Coordinates of N, CA and C in Angstrom, one line a residue:
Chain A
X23 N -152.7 -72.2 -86.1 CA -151.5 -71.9 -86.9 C -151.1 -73.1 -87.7
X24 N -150.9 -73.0 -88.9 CA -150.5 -73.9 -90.2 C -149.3 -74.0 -89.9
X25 N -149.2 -75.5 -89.5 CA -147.9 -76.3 -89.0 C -147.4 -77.7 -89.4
X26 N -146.3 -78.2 -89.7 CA -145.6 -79.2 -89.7 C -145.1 -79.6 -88.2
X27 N -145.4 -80.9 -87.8 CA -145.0 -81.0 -86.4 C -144.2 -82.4 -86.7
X28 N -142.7 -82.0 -85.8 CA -142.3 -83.6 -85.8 C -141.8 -83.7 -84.4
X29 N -141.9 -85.6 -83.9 CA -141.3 -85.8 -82.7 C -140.5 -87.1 -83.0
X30 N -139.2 -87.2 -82.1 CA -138.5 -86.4 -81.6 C -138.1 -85.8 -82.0
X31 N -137.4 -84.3 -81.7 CA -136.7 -83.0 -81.9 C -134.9 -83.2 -82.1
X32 N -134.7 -84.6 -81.2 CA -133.5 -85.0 -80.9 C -133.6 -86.4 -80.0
X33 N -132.5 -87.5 -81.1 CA -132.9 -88.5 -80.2 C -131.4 -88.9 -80.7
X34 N -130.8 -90.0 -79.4 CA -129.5 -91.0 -79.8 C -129.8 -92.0 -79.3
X35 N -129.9 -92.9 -80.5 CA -130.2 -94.6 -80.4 C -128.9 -95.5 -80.6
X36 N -129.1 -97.1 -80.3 CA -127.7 -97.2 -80.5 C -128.3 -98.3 -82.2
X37 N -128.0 -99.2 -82.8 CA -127.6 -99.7 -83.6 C -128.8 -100.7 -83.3
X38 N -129.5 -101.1 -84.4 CA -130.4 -102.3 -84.5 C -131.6 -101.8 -83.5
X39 N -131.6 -100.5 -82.9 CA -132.8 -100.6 -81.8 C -134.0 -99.7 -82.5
X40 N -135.3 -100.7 -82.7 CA -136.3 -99.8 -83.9 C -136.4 -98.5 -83.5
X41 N -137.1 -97.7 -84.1 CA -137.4 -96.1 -83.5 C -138.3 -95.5 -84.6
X42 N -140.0 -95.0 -84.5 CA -140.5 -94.1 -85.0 C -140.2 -92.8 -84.9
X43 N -140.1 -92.0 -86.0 CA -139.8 -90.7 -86.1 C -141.3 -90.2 -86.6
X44 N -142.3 -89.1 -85.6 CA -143.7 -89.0 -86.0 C -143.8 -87.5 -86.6
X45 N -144.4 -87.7 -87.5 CA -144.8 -86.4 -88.6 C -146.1 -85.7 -88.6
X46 N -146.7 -85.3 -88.5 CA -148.5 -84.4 -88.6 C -148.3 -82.9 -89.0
X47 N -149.3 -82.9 -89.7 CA -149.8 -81.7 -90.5 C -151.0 -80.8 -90.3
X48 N -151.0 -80.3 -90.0 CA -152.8 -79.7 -89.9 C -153.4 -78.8 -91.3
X49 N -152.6 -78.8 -92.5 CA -153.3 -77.8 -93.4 C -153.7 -78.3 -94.0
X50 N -154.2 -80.0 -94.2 CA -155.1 -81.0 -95.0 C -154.1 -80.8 -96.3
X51 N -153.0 -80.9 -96.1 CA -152.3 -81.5 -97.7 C -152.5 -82.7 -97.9
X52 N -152.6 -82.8 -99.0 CA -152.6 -84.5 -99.3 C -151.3 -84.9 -99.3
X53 N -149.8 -84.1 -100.0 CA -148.7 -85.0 -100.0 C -147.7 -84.7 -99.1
X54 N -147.7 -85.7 -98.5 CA -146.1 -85.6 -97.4 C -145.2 -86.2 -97.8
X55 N -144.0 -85.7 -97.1 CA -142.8 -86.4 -97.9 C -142.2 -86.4 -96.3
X56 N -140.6 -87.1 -96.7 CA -139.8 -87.0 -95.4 C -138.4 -87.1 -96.8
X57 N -137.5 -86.0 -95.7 CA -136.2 -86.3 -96.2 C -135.4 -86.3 -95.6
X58 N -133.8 -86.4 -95.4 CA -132.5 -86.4 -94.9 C -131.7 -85.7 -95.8
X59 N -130.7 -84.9 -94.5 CA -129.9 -83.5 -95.2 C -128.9 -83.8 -94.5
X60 N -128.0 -84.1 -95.6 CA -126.5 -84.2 -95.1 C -125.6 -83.6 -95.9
X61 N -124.3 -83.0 -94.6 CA -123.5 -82.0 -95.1 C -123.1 -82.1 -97.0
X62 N -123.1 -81.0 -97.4 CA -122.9 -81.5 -99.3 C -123.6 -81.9 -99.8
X63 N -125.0 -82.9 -99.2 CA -125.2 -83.4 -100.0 C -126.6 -82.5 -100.6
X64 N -127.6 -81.9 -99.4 CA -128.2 -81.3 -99.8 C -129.9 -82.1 -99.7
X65 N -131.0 -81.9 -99.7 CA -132.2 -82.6 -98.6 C -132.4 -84.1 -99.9
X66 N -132.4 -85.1 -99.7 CA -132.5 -86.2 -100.5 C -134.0 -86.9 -100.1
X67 N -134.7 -87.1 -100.8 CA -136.4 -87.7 -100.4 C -136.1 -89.2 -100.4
X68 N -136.5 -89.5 -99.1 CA -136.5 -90.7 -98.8 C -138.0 -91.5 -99.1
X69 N -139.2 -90.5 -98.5 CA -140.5 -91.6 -99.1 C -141.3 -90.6 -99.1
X70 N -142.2 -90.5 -100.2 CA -143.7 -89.8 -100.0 C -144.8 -90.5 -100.7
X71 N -145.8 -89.6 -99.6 CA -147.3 -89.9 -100.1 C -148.0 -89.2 -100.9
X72 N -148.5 -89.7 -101.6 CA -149.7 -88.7 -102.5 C -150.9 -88.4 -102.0
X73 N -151.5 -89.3 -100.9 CA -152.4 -89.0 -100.3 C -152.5 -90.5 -99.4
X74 N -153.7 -90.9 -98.2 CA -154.0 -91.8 -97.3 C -153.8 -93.0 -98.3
X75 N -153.0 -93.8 -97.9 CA -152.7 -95.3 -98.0 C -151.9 -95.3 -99.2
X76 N -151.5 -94.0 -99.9 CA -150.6 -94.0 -100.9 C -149.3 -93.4 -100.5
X77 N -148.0 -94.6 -100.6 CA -147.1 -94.1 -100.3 C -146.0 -94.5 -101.3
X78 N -144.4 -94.2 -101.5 CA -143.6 -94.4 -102.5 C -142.6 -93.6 -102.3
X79 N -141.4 -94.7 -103.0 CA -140.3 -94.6 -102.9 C -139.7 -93.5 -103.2
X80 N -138.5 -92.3 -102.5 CA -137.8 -91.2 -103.0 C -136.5 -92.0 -103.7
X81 N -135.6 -90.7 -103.4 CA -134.3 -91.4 -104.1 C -133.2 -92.5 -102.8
X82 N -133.7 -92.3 -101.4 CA -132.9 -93.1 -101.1 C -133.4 -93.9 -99.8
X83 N -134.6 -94.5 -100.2 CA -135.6 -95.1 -99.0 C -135.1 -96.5 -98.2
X84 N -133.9 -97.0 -99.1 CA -133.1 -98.0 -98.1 C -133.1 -98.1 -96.3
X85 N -133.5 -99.0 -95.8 CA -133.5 -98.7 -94.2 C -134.5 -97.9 -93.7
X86 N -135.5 -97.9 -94.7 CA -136.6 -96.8 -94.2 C -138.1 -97.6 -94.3
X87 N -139.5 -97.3 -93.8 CA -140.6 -97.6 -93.9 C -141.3 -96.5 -93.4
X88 N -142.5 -96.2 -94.3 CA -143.8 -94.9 -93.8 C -145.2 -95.7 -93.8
X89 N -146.1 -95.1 -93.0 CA -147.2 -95.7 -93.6 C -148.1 -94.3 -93.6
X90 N -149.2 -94.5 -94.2 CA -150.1 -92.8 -94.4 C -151.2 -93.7 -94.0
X91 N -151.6 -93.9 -92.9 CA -153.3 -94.3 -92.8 C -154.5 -93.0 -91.9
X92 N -154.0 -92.2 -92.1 CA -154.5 -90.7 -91.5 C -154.3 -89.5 -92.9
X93 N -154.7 -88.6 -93.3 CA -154.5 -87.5 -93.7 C -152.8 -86.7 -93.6
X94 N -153.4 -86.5 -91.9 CA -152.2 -85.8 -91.1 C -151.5 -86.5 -90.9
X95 N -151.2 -87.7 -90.5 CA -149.7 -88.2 -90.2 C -149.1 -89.0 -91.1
X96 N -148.2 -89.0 -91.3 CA -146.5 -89.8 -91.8 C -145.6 -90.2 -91.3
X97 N -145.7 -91.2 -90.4 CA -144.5 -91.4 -89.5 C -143.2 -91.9 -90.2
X98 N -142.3 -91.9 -89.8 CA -141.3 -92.7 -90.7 C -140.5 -93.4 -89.4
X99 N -140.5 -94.8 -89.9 CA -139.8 -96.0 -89.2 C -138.5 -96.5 -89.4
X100 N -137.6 -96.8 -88.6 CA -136.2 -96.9 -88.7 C -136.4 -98.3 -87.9
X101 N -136.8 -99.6 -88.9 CA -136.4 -101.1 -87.7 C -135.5 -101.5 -87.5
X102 N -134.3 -100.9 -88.4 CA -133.1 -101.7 -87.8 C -131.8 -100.5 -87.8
X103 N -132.0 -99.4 -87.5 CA -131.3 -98.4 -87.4 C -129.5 -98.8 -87.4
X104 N -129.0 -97.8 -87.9 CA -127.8 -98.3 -88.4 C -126.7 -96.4 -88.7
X105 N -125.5 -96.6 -88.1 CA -124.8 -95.2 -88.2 C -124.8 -94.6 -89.4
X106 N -125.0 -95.2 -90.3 CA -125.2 -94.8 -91.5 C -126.6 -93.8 -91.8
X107 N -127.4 -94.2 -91.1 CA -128.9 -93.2 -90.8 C -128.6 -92.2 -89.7
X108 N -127.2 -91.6 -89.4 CA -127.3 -90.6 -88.3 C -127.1 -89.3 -89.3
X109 N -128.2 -88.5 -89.0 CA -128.4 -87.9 -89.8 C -129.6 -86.7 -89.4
X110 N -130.0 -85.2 -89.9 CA -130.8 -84.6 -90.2 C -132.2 -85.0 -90.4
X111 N -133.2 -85.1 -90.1 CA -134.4 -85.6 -91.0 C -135.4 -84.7 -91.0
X112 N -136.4 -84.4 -92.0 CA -137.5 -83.3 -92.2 C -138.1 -83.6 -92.9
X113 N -139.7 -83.6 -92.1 CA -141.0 -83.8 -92.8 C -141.7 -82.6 -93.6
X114 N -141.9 -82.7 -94.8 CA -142.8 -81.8 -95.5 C -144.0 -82.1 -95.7
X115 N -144.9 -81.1 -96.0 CA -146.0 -81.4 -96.6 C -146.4 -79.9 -97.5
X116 N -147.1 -79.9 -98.3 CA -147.5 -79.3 -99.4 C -148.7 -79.3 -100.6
X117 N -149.0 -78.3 -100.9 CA -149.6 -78.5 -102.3 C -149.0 -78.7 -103.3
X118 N -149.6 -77.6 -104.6 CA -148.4 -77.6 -105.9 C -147.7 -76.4 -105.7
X119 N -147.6 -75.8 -104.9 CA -147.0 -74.3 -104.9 C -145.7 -74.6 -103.6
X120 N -145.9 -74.4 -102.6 CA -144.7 -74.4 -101.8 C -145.1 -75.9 -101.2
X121 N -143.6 -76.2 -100.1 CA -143.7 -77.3 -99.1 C -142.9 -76.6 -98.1
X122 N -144.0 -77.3 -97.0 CA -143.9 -76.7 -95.5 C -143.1 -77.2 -94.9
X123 N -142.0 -77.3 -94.3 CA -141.0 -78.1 -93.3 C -141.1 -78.2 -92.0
X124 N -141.6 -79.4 -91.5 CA -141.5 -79.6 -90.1 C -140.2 -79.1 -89.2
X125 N -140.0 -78.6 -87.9 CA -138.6 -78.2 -87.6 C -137.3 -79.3 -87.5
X126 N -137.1 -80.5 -88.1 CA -136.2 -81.0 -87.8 C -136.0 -82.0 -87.0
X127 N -135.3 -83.4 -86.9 CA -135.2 -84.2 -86.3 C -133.8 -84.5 -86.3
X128 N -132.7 -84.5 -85.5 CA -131.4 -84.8 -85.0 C -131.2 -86.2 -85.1
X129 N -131.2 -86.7 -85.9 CA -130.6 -88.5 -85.3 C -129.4 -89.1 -85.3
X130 N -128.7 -89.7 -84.3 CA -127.5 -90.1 -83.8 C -127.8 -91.7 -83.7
X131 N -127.3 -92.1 -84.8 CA -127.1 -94.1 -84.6 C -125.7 -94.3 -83.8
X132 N -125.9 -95.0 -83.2 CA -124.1 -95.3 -82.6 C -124.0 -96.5 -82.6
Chain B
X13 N -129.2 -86.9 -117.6 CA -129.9 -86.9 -116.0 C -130.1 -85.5 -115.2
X14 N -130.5 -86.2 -114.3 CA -131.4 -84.5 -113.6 C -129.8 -84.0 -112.4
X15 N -129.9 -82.9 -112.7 CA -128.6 -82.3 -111.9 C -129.7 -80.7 -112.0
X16 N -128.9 -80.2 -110.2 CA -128.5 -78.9 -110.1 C -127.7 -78.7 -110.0
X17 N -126.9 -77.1 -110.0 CA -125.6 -76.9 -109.7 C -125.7 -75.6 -109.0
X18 N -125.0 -75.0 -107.9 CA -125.0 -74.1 -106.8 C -123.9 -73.7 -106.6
X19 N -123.3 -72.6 -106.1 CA -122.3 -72.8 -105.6 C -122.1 -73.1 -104.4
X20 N -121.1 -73.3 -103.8 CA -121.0 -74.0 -102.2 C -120.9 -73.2 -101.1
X21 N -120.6 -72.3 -101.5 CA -120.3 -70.9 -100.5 C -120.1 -69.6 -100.9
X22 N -120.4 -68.6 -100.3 CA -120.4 -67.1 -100.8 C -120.1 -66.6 -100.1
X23 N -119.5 -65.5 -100.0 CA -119.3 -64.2 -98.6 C -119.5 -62.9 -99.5
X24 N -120.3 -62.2 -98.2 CA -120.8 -60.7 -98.8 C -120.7 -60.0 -97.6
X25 N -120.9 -58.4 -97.9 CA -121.0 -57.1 -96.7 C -122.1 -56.8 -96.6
X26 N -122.1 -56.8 -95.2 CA -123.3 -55.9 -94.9 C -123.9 -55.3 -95.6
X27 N -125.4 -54.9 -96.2 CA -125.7 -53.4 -96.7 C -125.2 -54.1 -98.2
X28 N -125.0 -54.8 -98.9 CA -124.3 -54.6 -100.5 C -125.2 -55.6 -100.5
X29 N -124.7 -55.8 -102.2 CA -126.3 -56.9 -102.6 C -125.4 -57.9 -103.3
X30 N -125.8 -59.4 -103.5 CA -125.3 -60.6 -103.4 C -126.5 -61.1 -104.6
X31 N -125.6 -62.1 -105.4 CA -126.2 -63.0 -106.7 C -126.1 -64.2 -106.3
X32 N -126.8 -64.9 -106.4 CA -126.9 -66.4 -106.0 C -127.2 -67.6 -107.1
X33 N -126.2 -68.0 -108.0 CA -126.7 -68.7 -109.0 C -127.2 -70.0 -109.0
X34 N -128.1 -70.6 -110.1 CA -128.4 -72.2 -110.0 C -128.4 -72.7 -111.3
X35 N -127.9 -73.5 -111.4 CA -128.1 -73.8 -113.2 C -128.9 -75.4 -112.7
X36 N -129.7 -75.3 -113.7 CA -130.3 -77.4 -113.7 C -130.7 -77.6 -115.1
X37 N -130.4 -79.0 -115.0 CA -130.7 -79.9 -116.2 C -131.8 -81.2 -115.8
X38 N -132.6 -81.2 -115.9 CA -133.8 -82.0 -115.9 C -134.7 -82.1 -117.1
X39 N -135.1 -83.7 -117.5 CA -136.2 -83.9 -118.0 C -137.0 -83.2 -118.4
X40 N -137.6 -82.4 -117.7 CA -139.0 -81.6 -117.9 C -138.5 -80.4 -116.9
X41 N -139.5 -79.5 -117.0 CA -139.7 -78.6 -116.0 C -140.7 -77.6 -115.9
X42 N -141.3 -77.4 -114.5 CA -142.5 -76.9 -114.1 C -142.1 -76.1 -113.1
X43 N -141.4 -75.6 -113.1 CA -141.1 -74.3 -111.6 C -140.1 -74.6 -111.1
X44 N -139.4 -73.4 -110.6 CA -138.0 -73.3 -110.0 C -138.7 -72.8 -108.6
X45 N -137.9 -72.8 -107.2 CA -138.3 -72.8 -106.0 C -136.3 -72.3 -105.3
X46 N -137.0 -71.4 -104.8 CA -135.9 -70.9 -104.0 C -136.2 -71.0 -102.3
X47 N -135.2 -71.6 -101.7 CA -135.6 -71.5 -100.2 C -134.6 -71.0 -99.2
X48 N -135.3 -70.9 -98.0 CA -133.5 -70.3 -96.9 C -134.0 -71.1 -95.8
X49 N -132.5 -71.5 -95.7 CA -132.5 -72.1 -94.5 C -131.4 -71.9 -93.5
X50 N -131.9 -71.4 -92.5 CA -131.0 -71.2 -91.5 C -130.3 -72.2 -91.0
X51 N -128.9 -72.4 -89.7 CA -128.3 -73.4 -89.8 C -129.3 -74.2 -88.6
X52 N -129.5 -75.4 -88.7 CA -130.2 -76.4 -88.1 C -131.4 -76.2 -87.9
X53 N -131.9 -75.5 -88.6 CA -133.5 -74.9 -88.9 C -133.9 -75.3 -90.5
X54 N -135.5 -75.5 -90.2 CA -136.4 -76.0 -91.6 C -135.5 -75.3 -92.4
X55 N -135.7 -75.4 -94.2 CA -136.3 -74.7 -95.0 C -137.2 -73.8 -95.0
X56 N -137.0 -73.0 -95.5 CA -139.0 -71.6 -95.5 C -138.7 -71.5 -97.1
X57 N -140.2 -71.1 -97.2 CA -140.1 -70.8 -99.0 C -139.6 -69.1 -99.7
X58 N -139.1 -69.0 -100.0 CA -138.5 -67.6 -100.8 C -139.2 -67.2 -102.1
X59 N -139.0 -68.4 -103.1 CA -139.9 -67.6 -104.2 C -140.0 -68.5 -105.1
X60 N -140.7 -68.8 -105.9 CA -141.5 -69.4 -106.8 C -141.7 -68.7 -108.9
X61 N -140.3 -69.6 -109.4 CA -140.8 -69.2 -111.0 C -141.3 -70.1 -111.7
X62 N -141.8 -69.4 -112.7 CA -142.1 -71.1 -113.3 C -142.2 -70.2 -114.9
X63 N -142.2 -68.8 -114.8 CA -141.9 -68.2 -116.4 C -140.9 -67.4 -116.3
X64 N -140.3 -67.0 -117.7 CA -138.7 -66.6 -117.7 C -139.0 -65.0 -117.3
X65 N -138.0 -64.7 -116.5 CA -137.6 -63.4 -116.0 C -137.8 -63.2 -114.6
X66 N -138.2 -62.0 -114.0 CA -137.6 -61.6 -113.1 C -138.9 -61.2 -111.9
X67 N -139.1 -61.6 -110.9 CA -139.9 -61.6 -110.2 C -139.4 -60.9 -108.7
X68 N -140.0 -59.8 -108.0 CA -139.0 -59.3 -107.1 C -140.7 -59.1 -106.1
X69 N -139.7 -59.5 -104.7 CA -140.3 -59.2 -103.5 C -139.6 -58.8 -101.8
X70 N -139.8 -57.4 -102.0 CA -138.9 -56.9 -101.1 C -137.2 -56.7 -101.6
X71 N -136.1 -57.2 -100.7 CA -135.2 -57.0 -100.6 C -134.9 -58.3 -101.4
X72 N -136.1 -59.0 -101.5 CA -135.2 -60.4 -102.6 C -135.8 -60.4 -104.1
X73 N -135.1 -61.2 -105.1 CA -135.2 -61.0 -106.3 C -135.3 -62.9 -107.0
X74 N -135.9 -63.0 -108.0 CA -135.4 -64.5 -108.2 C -135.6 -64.2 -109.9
X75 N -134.9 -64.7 -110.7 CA -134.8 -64.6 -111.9 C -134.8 -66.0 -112.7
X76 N -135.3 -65.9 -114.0 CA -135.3 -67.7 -114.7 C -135.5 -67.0 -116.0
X77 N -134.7 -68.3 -116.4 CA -134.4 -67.9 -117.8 C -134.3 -69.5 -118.3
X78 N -135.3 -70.1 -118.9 CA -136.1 -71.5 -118.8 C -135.0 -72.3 -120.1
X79 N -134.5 -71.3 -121.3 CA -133.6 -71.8 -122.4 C -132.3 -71.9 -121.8
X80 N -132.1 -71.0 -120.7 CA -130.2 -71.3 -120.5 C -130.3 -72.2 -119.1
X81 N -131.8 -72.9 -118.7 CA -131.7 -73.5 -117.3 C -131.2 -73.2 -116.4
X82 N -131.1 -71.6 -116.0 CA -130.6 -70.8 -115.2 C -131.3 -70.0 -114.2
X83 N -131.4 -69.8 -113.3 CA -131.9 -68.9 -112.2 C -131.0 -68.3 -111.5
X84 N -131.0 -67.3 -110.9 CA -130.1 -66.8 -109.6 C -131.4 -65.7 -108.6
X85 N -130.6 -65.6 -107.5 CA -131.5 -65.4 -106.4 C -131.1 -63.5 -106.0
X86 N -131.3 -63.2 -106.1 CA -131.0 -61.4 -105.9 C -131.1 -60.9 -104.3
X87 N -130.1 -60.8 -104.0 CA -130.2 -60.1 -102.1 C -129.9 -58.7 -102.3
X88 N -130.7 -57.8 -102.0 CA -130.4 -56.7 -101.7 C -130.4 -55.9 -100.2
X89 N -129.5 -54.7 -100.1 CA -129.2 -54.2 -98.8 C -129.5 -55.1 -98.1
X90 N -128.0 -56.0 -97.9 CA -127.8 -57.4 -97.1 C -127.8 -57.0 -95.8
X91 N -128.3 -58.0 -95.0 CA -128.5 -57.9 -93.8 C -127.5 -59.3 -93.0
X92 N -127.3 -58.9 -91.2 CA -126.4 -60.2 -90.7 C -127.4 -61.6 -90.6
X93 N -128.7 -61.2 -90.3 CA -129.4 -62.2 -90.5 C -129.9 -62.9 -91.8
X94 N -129.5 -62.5 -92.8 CA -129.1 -63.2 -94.5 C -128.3 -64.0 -94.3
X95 N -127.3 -64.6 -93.3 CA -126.6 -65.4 -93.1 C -127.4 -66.8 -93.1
X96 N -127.2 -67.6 -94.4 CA -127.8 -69.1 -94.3 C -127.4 -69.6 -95.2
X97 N -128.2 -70.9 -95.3 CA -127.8 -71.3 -96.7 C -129.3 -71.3 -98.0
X98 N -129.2 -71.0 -98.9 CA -129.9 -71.0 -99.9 C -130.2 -72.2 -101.2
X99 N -131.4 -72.4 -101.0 CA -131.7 -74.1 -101.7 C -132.2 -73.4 -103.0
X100 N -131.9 -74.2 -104.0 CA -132.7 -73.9 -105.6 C -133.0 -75.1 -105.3
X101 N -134.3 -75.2 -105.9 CA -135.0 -76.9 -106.0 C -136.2 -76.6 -107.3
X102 N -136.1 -77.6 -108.2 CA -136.5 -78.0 -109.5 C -137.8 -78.7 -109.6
X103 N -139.0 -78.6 -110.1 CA -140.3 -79.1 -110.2 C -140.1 -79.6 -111.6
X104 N -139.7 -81.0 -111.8 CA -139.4 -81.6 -112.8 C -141.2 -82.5 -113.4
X105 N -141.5 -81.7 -114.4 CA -142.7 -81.7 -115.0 C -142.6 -83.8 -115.6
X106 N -141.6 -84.7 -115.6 CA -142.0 -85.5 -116.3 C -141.5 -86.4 -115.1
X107 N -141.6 -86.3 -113.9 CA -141.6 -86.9 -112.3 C -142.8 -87.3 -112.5
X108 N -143.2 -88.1 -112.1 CA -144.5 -88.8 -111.1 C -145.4 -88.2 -111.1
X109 N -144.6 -87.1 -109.7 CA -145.8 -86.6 -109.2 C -145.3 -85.2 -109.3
X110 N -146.1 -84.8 -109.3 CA -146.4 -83.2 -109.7 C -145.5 -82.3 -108.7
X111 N -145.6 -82.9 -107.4 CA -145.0 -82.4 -106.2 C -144.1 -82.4 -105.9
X112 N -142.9 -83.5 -106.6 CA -141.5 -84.1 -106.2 C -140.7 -82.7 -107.0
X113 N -139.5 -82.3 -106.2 CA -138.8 -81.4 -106.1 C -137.2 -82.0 -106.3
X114 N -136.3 -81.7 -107.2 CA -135.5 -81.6 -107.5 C -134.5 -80.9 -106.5
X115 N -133.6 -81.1 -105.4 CA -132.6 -80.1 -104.9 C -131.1 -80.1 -105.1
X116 N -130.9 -78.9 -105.0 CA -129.8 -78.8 -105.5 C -128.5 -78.5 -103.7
X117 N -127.8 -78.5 -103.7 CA -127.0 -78.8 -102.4 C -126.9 -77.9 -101.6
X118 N -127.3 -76.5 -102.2 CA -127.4 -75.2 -101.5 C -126.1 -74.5 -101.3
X119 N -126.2 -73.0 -101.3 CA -125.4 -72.2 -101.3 C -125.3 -71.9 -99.9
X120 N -124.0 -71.4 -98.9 CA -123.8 -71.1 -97.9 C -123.6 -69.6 -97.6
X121 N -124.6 -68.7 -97.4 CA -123.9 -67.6 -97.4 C -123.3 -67.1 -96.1
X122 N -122.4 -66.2 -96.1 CA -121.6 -65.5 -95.2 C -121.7 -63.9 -95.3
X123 N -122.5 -63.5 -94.2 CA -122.4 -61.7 -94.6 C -121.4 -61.2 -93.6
X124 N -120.3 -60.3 -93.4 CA -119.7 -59.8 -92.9 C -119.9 -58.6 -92.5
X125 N -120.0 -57.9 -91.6 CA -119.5 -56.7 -91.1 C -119.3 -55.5 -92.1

């Protein structure tokens, strides 16, 4: 089955404590993205790849790091986590026609 | 600069049919993209324009009109599970990359009884 997978599903960290959020794909897209969806504001791209070891900046990648050294995965890293990043988060991947959305990641800074 | 515009909320009846507008202004453009998203669930894809007019699949509709930067989304014989919110998002042709998606804040719909 052609899937977006992310883990954790739901995590609460407190402030300053690192935390990977892990992304994989199985339908060989080249571009992944990750974003954050907050009330009103609506999904905002924090980083994507264009393909393995190509990665770049969305519109609000502050507090954030990805690396692409696989195909399938995109993790996105949080080193110094902060309430400000409590938030929604969702991994896509795609061609030129649609993007696939991983189910969701819950995160709670405190 | 690049803007969408949505409205923020809708309510409709059961059974009746619902218009979902988006206006955007962007640089370039290469396709309009409608999605639904249920509450605390992905996005899923709905429909895909990228020439002016009217494209229908099933009970949904999506319309573009490329000169007035306008789209809206067509619900027919609404249903309770049409209850979500609805994303227009923008394939701005003079982005980077080909891939990067423009979104707009999404509409919230409400079907009643």
């Amino acid at each position: 089955e052609a899937q977006v997978t992310q883990n954790p599903r739901y995590l609460i960290t407190v402030t300053g404590k690192k935390l990977t959020v892990t992304c994989s794909q199985n339908m060989n897209h080249e571009y992944m993205s990750w974003y954050r969806q907050d009330p009103g504001l609506g999904l905002r791209q924090i980083y994507y790849s264009m393909n393995v070891e190509v990665t770049d900046k969305g519109d609000v990648p502050e507090g954030y790091k990805v690396s692409r050294k696989e195909k399938r995965n995109f993790p996105l890293i949080l080193e110094s986590p902060s309430p400000n990043q409590t938030s929604l988060y969702f991994c896509a991947s795609g061609g030129m026609g649609t993007q696939y959305f991983g189910p969701g990641t819950r995160l709670t800074v405190l | 600069g690049q803007n969408i515009d949505q409205p923020t909320e809708m309510t409709a009846t059961e059974g009746a049919i619902v218009q979902i507008n988006c206006t955007y202004q962007t640089s370039g453009f290469n396709g309009l993209f409608w999605y639904q998203q249920h509450a605390g669930e992905a996005p899923t894809f709905l429909s895909y324009n990228v020439l002016d007019g009217l494209e229908e699949k099933g009970r949904f509709s999506s319309f573009l009109s490329r000169s007035k930067g306008y789209s809206y989304l067509l619900l027919k014989e609404l249903q309770m599970k049409d209850s979500a919110s609805y994303l227009c998002a923008v394939r701005d042709s003079k982005k980077d990359s080909n891939y990067q998606l423009i979104w707009g804040a999404g509409t919230k719909l409400i079907i009643k009884p």
